[in-house]
Structures are given as C-alpha cells and as structure tokens.
mmCIF file of C-alpha atoms in Angstrom:
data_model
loop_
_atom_site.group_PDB
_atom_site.id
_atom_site.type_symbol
_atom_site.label_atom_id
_atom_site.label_comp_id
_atom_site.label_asym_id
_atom_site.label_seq_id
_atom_site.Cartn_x
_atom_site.Cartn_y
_atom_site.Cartn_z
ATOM 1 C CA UNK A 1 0.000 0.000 0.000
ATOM 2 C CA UNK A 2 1.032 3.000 -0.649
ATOM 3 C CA UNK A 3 2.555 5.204 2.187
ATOM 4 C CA UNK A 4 2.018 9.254 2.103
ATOM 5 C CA UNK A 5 5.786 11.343 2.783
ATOM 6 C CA UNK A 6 5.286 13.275 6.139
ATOM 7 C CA UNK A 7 4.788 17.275 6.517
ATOM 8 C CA UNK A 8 5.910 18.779 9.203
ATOM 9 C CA UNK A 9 4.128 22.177 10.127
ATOM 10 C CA UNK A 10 3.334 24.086 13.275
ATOM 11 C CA UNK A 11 1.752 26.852 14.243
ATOM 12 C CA UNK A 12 2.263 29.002 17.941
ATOM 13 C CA UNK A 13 0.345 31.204 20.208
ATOM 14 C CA UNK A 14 1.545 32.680 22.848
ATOM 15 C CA UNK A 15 -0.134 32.542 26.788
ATOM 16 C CA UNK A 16 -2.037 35.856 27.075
ATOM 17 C CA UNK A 17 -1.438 35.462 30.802
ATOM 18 C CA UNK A 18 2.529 34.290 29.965
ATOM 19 C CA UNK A 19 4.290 35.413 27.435
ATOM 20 C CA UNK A 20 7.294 33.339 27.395
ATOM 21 C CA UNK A 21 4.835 30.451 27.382
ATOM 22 C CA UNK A 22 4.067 29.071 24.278
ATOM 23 C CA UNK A 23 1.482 26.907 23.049
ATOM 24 C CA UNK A 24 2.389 24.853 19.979
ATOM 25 C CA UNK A 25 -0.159 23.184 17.955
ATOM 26 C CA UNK A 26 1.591 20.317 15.319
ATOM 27 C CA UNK A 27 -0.310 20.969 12.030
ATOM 28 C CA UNK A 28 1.617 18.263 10.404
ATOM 29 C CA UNK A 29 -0.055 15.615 7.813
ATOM 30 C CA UNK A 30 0.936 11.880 7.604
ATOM 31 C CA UNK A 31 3.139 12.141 10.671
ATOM 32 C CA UNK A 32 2.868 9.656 13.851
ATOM 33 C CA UNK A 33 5.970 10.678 15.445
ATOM 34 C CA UNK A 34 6.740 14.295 16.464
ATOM 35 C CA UNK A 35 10.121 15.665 17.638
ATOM 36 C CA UNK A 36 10.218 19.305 18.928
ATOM 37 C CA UNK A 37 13.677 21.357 19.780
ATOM 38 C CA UNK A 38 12.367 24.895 21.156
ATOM 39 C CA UNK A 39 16.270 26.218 20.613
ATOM 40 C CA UNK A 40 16.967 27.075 23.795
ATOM 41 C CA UNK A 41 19.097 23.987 24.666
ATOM 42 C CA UNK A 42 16.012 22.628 26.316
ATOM 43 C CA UNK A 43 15.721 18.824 26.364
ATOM 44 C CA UNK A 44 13.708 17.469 23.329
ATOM 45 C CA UNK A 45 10.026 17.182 23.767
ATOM 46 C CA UNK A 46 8.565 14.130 22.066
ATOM 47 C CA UNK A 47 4.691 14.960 22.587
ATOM 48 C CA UNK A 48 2.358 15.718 19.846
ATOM 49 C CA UNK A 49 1.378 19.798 21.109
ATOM 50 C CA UNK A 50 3.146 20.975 23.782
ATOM 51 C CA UNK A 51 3.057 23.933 25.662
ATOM 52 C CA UNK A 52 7.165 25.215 26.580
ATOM 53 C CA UNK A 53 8.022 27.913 28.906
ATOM 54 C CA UNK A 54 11.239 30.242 27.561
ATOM 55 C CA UNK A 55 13.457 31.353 30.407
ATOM 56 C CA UNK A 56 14.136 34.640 28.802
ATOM 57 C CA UNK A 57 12.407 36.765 25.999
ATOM 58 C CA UNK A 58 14.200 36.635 22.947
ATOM 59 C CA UNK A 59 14.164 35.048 19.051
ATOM 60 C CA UNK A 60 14.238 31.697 19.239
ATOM 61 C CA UNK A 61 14.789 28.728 16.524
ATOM 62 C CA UNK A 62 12.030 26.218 16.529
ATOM 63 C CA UNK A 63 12.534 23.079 14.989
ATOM 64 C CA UNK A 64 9.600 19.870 14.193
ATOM 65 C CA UNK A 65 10.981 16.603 13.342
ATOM 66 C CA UNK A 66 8.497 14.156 11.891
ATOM 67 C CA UNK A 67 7.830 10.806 10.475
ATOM 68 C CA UNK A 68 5.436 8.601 9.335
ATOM 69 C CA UNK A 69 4.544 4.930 9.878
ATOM 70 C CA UNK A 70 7.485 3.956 7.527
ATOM 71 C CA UNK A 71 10.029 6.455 9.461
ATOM 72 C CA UNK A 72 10.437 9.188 6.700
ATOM 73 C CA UNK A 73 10.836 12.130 8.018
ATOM 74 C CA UNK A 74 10.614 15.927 7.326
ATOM 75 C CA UNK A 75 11.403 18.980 8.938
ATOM 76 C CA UNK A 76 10.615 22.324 9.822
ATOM 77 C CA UNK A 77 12.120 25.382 11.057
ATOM 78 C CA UNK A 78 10.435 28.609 12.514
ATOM 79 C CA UNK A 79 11.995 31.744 13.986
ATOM 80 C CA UNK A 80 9.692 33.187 16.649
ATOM 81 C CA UNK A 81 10.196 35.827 19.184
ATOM 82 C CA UNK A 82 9.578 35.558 22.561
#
C-alpha cells in the first residue's frame, strides 16, 4: 500500500497570561511521530502539542521533526520571538 511522505508544520500562540509560554499546535499531515527542539538547549520534547516555557524573551529557533509509519521524516524550522 502506498505510504504518504510526512509534513511537518506548526503553528504558535503565545499565553495571554505568559508570554514566554508558548502553546504549539503540530499541524503536520501523515506524521505519527513528532520531535520538537524549542532552541533554547532545552531537552527534546517528544509529545504531539506541547506547551514550553522560555526562560528569557528573545528570538528563538524552533525546529519539528516528523515521520510517518514507515520512518520518513521531514522537517521544519520557525523563527519566533519571545
């Protein structure tokens, strides 16, 4: 059967009550596994749409890592600002 290539997309709102918290929604089609580096040496978060914390305001390199059932991946980058 055939097997759709991954798409990694996100998008990002930030807490209205927080703003260095972020809330990170995984738009991404034909993806079961999601792998999230926030850029701010932060351990890697392997959930599906989580919600990080920033230390400090500041711009910030976002990257999503992900792969479908066959383990092809694809990969995103966003700059946001904090």
């Amino acid at each position: 059967p055939y097997i759709a290539d991954p798409v990694a997309d996100f998008t990002y709102i930030k807490n209205e009550a927080n703003p260095l918290k972020i809330e990170f929604t995984n738009t991404s089609t034909d993806a079961v596994f999601s792998s999230w580096n926030f850029g701010d040496s932060s351990p890697i978060d392997l959930t599906a749409n989580p919600t990080h914390t920033y230390a400090a305001a500041g711009s910030y390199t976002v990257v999503l890592t992900v792969q479908n059932i066959a383990g092809v991946p694809d990969t995103v980058t966003k700059n946001i600002t904090v």
